[in-house]
mmCIF file of C-alpha atoms in Angstrom:
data_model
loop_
_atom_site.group_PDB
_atom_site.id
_atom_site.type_symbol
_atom_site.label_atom_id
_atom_site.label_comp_id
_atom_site.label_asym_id
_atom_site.label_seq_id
_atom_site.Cartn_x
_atom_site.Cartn_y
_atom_site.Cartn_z
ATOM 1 C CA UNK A 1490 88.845 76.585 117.339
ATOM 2 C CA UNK A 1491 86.828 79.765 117.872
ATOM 3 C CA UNK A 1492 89.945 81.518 119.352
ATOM 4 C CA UNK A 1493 91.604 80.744 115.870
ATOM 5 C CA UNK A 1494 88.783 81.721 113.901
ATOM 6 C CA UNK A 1495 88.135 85.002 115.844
ATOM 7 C CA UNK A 1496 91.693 85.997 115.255
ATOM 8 C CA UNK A 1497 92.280 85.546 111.701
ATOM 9 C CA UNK A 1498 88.832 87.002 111.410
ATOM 10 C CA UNK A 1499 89.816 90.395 113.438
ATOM 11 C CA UNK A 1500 93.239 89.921 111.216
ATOM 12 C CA UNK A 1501 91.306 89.970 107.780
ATOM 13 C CA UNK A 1502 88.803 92.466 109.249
ATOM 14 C CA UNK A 1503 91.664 94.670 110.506
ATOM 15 C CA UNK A 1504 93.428 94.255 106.617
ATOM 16 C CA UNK A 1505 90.283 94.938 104.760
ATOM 17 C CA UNK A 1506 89.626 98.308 106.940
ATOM 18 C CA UNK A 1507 93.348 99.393 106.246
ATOM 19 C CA UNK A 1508 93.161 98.549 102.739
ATOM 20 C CA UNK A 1509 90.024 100.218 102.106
ATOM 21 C CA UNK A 1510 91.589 103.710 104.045
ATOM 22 C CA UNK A 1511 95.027 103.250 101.742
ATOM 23 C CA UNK A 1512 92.500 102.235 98.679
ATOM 24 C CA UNK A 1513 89.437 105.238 99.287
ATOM 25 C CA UNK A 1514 90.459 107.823 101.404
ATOM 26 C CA UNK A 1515 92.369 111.189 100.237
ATOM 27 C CA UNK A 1516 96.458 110.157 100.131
ATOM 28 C CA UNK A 1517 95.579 106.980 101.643
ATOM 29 C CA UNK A 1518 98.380 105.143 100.068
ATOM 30 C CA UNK A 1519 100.954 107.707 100.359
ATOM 31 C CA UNK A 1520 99.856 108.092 104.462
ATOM 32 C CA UNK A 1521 100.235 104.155 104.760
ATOM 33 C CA UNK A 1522 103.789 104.135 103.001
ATOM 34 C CA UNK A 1523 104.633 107.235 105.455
ATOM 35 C CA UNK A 1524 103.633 105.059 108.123
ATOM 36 C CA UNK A 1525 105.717 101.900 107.306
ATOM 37 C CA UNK A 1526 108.723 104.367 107.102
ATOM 38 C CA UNK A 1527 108.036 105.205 110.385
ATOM 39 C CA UNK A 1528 108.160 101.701 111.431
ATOM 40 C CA UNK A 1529 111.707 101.370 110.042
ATOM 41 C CA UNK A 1530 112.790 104.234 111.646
ATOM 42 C CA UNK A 1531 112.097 103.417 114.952
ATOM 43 C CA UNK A 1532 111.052 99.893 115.554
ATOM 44 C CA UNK A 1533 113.560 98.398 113.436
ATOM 45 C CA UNK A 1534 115.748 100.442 114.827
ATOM 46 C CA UNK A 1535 114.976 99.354 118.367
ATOM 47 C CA UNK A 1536 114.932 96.030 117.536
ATOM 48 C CA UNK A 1537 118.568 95.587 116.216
ATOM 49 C CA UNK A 1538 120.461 98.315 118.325
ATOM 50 C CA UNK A 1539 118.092 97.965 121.509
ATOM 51 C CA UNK A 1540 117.964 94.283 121.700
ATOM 52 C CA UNK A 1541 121.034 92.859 119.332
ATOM 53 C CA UNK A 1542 123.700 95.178 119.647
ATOM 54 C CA UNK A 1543 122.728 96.205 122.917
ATOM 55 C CA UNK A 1544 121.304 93.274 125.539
ATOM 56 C CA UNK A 1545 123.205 90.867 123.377
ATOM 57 C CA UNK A 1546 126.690 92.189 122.494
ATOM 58 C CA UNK A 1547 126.403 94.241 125.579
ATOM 59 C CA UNK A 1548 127.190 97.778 123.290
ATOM 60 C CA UNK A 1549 125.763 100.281 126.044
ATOM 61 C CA UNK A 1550 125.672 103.223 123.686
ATOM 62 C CA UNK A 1551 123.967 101.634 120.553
ATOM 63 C CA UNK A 1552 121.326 100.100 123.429
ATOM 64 C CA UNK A 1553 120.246 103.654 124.368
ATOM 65 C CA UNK A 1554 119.877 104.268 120.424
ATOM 66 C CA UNK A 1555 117.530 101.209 120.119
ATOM 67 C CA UNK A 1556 115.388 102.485 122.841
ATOM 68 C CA UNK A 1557 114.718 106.322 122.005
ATOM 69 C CA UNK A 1558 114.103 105.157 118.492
ATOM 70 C CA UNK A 1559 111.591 102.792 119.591
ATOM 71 C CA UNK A 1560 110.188 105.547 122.315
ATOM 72 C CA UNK A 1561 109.187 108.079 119.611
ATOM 73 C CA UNK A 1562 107.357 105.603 117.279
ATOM 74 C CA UNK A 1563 104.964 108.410 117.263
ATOM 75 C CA UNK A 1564 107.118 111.227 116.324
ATOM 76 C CA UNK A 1565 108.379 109.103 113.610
ATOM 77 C CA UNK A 1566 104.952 108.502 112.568
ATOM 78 C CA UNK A 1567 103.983 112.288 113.165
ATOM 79 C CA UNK A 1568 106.585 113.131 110.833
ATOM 80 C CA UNK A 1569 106.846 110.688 107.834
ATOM 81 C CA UNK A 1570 103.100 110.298 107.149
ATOM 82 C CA UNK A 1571 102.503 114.032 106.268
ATOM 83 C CA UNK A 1572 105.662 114.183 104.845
ATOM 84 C CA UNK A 1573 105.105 111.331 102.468
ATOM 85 C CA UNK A 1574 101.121 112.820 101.811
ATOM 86 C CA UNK A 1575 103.464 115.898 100.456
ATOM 87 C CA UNK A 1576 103.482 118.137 103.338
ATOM 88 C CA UNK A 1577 105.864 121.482 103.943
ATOM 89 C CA UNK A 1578 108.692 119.803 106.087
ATOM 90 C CA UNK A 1579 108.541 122.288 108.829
ATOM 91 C CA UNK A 1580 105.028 121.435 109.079
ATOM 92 C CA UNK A 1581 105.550 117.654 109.558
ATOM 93 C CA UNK A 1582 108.154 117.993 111.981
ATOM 94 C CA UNK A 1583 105.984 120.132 113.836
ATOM 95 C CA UNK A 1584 102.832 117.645 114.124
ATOM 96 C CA UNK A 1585 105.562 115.035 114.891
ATOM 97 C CA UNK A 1586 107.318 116.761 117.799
ATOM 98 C CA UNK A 1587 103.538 117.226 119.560
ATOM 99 C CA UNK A 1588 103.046 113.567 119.130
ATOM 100 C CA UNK A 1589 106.032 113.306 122.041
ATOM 101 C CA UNK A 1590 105.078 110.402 124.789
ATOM 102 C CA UNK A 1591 101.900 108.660 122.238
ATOM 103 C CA UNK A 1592 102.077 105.425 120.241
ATOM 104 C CA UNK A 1593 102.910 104.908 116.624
ATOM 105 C CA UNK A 1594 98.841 104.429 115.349
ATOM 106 C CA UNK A 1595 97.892 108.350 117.530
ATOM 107 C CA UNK A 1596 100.750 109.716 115.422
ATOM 108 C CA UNK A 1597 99.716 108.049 112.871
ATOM 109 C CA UNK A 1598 96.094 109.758 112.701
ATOM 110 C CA UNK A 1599 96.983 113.126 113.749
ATOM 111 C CA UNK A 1600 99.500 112.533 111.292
ATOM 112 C CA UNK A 1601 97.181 112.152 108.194
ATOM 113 C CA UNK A 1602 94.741 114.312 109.754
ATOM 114 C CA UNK A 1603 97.717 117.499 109.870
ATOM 115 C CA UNK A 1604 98.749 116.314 106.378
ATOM 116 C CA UNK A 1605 95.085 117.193 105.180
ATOM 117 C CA UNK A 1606 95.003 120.609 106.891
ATOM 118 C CA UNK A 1607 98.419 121.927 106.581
ATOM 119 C CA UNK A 1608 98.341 122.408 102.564
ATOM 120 C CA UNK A 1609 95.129 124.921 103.279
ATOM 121 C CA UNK A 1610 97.440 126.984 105.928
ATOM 122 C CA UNK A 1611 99.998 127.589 102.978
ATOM 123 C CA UNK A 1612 97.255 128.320 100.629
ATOM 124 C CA UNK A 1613 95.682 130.979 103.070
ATOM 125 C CA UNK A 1614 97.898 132.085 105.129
ATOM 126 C CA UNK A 1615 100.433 135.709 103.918
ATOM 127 C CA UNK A 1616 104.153 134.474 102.632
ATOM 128 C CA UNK A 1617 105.888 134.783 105.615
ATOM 129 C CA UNK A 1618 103.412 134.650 108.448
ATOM 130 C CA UNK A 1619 102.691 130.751 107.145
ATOM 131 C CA UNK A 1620 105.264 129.146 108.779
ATOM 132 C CA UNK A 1621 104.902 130.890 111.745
ATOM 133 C CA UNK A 1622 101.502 130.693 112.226
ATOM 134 C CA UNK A 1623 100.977 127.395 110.897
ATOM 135 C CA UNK A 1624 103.263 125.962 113.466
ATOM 136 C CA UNK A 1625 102.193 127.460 116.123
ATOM 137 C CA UNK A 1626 98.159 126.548 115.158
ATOM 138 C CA UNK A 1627 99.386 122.983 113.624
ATOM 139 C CA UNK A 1628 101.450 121.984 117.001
ATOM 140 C CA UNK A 1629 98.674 121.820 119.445
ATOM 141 C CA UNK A 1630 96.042 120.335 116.827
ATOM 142 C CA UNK A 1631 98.149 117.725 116.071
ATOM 143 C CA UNK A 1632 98.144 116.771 120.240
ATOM 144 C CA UNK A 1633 94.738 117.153 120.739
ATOM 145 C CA UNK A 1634 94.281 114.739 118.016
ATOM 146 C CA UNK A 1635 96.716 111.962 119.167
ATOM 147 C CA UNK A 1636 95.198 112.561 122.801
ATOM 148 C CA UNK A 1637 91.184 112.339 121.593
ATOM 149 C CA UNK A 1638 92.341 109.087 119.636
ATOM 150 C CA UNK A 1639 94.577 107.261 122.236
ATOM 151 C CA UNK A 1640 92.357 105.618 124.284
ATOM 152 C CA UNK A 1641 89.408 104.308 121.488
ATOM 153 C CA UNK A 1642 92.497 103.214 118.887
ATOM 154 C CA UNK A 1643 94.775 101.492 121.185
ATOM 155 C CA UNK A 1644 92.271 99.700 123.324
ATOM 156 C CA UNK A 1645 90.665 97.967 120.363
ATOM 157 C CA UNK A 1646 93.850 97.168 118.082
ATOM 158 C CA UNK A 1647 95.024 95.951 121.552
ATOM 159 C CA UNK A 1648 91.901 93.417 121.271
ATOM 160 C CA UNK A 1649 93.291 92.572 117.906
ATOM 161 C CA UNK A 1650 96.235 92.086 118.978
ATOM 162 C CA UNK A 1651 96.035 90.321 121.852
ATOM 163 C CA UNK A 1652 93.008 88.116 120.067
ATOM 164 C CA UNK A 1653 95.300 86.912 117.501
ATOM 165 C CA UNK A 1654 98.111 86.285 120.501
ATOM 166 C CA UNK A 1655 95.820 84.021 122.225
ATOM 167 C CA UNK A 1656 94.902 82.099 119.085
ATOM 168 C CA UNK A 1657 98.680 81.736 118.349
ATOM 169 C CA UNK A 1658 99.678 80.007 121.551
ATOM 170 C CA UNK A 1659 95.944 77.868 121.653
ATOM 171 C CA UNK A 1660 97.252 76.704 118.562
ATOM 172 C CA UNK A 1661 100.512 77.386 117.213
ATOM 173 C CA UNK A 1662 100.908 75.441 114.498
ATOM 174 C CA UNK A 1663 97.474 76.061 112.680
ATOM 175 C CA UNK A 1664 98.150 79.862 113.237
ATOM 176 C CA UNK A 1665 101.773 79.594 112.475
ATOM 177 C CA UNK A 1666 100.761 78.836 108.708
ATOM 178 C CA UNK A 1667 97.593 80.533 108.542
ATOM 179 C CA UNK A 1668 98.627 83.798 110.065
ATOM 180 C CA UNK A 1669 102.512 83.161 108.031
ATOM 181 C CA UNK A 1670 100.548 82.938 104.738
ATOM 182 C CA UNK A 1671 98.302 86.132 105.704
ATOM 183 C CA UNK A 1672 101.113 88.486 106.589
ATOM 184 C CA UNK A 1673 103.487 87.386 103.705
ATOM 185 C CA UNK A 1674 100.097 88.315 101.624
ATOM 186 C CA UNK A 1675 100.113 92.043 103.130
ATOM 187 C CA UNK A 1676 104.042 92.135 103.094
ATOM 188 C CA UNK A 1677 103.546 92.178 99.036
ATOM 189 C CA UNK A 1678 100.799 94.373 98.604
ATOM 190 C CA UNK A 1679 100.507 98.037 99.108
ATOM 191 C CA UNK A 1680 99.629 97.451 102.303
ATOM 192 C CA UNK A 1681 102.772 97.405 104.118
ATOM 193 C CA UNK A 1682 102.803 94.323 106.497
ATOM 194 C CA UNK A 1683 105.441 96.973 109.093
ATOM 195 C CA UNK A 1684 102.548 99.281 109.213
ATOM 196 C CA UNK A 1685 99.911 96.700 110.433
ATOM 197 C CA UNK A 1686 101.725 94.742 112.953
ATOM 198 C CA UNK A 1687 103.413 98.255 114.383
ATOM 199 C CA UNK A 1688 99.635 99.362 114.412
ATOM 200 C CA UNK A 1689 98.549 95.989 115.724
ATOM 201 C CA UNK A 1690 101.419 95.946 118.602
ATOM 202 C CA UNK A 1691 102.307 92.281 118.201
ATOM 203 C CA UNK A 1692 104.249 90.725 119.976
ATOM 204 C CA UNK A 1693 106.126 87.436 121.058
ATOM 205 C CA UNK A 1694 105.068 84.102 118.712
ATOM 206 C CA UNK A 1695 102.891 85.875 116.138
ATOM 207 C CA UNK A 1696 105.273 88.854 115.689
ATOM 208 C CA UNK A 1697 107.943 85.558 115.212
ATOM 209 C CA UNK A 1698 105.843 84.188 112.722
ATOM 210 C CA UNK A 1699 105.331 87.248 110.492
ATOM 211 C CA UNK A 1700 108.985 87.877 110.522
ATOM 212 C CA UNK A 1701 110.217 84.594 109.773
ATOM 213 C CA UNK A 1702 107.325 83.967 107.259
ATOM 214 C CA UNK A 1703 108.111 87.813 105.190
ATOM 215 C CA UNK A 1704 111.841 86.410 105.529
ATOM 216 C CA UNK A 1705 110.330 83.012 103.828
ATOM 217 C CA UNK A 1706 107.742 83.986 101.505
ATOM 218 C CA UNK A 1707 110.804 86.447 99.358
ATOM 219 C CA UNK A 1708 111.926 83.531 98.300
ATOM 220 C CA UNK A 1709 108.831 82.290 96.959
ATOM 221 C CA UNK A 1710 108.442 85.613 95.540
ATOM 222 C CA UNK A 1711 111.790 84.931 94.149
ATOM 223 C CA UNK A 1712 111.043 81.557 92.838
ATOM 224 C CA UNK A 1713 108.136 82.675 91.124
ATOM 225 C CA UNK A 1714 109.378 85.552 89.167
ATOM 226 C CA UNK A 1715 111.898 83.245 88.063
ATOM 227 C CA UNK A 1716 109.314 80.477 86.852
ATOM 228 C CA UNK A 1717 107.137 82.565 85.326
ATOM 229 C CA UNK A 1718 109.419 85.107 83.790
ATOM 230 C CA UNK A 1719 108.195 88.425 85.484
ATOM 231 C CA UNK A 1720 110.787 90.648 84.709
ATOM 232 C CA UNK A 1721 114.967 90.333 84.347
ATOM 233 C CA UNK A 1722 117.615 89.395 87.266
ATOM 234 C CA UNK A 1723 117.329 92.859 88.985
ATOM 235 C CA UNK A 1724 113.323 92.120 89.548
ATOM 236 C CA UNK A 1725 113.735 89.100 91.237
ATOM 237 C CA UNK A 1726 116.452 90.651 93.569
ATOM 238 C CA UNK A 1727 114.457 93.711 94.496
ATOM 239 C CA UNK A 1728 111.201 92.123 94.711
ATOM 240 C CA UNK A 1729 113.333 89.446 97.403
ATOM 241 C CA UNK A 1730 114.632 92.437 99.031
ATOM 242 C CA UNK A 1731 111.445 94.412 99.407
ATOM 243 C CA UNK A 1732 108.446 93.432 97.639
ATOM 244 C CA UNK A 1733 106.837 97.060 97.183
ATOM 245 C CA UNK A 1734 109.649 97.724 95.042
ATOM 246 C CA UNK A 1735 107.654 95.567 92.170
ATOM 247 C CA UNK A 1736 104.285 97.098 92.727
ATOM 248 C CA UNK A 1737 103.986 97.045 89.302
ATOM 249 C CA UNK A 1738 104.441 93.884 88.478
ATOM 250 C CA UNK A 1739 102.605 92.199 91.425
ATOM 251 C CA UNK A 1740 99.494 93.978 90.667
ATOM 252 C CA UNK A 1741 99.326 92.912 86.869
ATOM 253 C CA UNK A 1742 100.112 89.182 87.998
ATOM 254 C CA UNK A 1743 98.423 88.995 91.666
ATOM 255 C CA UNK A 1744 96.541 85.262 91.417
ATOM 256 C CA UNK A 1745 100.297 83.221 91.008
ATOM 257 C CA UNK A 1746 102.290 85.761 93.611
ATOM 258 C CA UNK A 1747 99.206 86.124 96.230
ATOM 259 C CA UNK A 1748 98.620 82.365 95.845
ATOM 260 C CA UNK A 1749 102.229 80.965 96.220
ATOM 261 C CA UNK A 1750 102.790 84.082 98.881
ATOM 262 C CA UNK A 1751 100.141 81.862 101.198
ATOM 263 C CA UNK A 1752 101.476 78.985 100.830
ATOM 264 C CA UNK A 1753 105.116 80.074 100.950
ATOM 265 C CA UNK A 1754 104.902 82.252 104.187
ATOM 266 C CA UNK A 1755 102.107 79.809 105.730
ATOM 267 C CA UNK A 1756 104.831 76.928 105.503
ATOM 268 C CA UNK A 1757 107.581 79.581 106.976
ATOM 269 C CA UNK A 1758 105.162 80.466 109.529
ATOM 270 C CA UNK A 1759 104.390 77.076 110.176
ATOM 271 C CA UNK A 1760 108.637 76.669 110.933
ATOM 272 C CA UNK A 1761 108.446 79.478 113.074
ATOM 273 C CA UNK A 1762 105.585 78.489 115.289
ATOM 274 C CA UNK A 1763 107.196 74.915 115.480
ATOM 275 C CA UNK A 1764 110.557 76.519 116.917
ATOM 276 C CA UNK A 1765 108.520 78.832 119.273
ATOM 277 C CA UNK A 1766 110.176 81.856 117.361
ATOM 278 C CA UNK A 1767 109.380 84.733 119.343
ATOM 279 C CA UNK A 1768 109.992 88.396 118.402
ATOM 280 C CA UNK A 1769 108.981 91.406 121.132
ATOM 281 C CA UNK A 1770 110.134 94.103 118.056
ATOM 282 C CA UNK A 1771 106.669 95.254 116.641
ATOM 283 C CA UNK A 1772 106.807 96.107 113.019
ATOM 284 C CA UNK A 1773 109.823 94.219 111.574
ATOM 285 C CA UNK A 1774 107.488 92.291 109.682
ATOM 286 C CA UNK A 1775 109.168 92.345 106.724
ATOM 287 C CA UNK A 1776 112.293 90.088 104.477
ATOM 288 C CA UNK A 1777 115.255 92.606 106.300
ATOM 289 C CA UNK A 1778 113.683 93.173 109.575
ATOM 290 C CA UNK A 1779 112.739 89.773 109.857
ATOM 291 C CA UNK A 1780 115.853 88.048 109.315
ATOM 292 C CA UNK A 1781 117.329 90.142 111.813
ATOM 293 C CA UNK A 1782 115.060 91.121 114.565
ATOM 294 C CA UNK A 1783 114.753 87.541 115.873
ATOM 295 C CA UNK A 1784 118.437 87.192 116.607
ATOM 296 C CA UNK A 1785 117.186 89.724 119.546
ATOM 297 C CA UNK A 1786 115.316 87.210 121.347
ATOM 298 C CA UNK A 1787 115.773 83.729 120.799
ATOM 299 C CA UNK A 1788 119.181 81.644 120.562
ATOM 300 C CA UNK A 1789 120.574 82.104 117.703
ATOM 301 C CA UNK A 1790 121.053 78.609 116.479
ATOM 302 C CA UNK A 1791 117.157 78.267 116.775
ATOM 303 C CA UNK A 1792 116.786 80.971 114.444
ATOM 304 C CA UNK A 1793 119.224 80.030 112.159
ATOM 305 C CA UNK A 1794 117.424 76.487 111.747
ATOM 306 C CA UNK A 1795 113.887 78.544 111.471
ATOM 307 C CA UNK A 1796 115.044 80.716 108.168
ATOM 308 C CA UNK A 1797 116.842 77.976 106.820
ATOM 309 C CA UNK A 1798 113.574 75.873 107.042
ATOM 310 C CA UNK A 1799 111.674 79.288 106.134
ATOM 311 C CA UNK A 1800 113.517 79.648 103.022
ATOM 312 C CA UNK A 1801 113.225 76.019 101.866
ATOM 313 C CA UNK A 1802 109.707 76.351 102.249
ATOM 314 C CA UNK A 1803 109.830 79.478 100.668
ATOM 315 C CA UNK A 1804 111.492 78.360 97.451
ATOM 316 C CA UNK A 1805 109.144 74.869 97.641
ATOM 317 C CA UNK A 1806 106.001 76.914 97.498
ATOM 318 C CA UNK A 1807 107.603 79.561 94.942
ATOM 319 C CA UNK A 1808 108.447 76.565 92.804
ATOM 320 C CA UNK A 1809 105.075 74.599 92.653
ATOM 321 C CA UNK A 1810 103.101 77.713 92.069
ATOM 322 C CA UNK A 1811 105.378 78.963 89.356
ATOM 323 C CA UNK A 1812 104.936 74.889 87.969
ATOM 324 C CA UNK A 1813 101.350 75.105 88.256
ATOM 325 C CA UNK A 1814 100.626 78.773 86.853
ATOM 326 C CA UNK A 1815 102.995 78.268 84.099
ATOM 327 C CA UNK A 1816 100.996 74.910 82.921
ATOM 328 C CA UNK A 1817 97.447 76.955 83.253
ATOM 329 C CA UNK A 1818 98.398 79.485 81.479
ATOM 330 C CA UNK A 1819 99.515 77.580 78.649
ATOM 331 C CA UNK A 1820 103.094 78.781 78.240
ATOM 332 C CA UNK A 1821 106.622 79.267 78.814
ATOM 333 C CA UNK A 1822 108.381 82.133 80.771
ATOM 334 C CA UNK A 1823 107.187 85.459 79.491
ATOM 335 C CA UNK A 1824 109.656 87.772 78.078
ATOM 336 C CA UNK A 1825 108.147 91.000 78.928
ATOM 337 C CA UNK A 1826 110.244 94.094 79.637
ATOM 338 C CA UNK A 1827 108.771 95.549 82.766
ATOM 339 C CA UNK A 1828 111.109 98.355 83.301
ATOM 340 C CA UNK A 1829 108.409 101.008 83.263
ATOM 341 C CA UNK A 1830 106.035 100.617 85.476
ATOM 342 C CA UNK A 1831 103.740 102.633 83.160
ATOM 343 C CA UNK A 1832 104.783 100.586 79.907
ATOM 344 C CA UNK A 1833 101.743 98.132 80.299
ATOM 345 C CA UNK A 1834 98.936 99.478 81.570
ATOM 346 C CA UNK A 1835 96.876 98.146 78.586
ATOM 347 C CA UNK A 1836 97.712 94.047 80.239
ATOM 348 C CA UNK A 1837 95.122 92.634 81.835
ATOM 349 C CA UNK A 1838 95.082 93.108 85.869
ATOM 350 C CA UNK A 1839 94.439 89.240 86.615
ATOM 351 C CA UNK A 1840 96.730 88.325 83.555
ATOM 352 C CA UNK A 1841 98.201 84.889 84.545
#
């Protein structure tokens, strides 16, 4: 029982650190979304070309695709988190190319760190000589960061990581819904459940369960905007497809979507863990990645049966929130037009 309670504790801890640097910190946000980009671009990458298309359909070519992608998760990360804090693009690729041979969470933090600095190189630096200059100053900051911050990062996100491993296979069922309803929580906020399990280097069972549960939960997220009338047709798709999409309606409504979310990705979770889902693709936590990434490692009738399960769960949990918030709150399906993001800023934040 301690093993599960240390690693949803270091999970939560983890999420509330993360959240606070994407909440508090200068382009927190924009570095986070850089990094979740990054974990497309490489780990989900890996995980379909590397592992599907390659080891299983035996496509030599697309297999060597899969594995350089997943080899520079740190020159992916290098590059799209400056770039998405608004950085020069010769000035990204830069930090990202001396991020060669480190991890995704190095590149990550030299990164953010370059995507602070560079805008003060263009700003003082002559027309002309900026570029120049700025890469060649830029390059080898950006390597000395990644190679100060290897060591301390990865050694205690590996504790993390291989805390909330050992919890999993003490007890896979309790952490197959507990950890399923936690990550289908991050995969709908800002806080980009790719990012924290690339960061956190899972692996095996729980990286199973947060695929299969971010697979399960969109239909609860689904289900939900249907009940309770959040938005037309094209919301419920895109918010099913990738929940960030709907930022703006999630975080005027969060108590019905975080609520059903737990239950809805703890019960495809809990499917997942049952069927001994594994997934060794880190950061493919998320409704795409994690319908397909587990066809990489597991048989595929096994994961067939686990999303079928995680989607009935998914659309049971969607349904008897949207039920239950519909009755406390006293009405029928809302008709608001949400089609600006801006158009209601004056609604409540916990409206129901």
């Amino acid at each position: 029982m301690m093993t599960i309670f240390s690693g949803v504790g270091l999970l939560l801890l983890t999420l509330a650190v993360f959240s606070l640097f994407s909440i508090k910190f200068p382009k927190g946000s924009q570095a986070m979304s850089g990094l979740a980009n990054a974990a497309v671009a490489s780990f989900l990458v890996e995980a379909v070309h590397k592992y599907i298309t390659g080891d299983l359909l035996g496509i030599a070519f697309l297999g060597e695709v899969g594995a350089t992608a997943g080899s520079l998760s740190g020159v992916a990360a290098g590059i799209m988190v400056p770039l998405s804090m608004g950085v020069n693009p010769v000035f990204a690729v830069v930090a990202g190319l001396a991020c060669g041979g480190y991890g995704i969470l190095p590149g990550f933090i030299a990164g953010y760190l370059i995507g602070l600095v560079a805008p003060y190189v263009e700003k003082y630096l002559p027309v002309g000589l900026d570029i120049i200059l700025g890469a060649l100053t830029l390059a080898p900051l950006a390597r000395v960061i990644a190679f100060a911050v290897d060591p301390a990062v990865n050694s205690v996100l590996g504790v993390i990581g291989n805390t909330i491993s050992a919890a999993a296979a003490q007890s896979p069922l309790v952490m197959g819904f507990l950890l399923g309803g936690i990550m289908k929580m991050i995969c709908t906020s800002p806080l980009s459940s790719m990012a924290l399990t690339a960061m956190l280097g899972l692996t095996g069972l729980p990286m199973g369960i947060a695929a299969i549960a971010c697979f399960g939960g969109s239909f609860t997220n689904g289900m939900v905007f249907y009940k309770m009338g959040y938005g037309d047709r094209s919301n419920i798709i895109a918010v099913m497809l990738e929940p960030l999409t709907q930022a703006h309606i999630v975080t005027k409504h969060p108590i019905p979507i975080f609520a059903s979310n737990f239950f809805g990705g703890g019960l495809a979770g809990l499917a997942a863990a049952a069927l001994g889902i594994v997934n060794n693709a880190p950061g493919t936590a998320s409704p795409i990645p994690g319908l397909i990434a587990p066809f990489g490692f597991n048989p595929a009738g096994k994961v067939i049966l686990a999303l079928v399960l995680a989607a009935a769960g998914g659309l049971f949990a969607g349904f008897v929130g949207g039920e239950v918030f519909s009755r406390l709150g006293g009405r029928k399906k809302a008709q608001t037009v949400y089609g600006d993001p801006l158009a209601d800023d004056d609604e409540e934040a916990f409206n129901i």
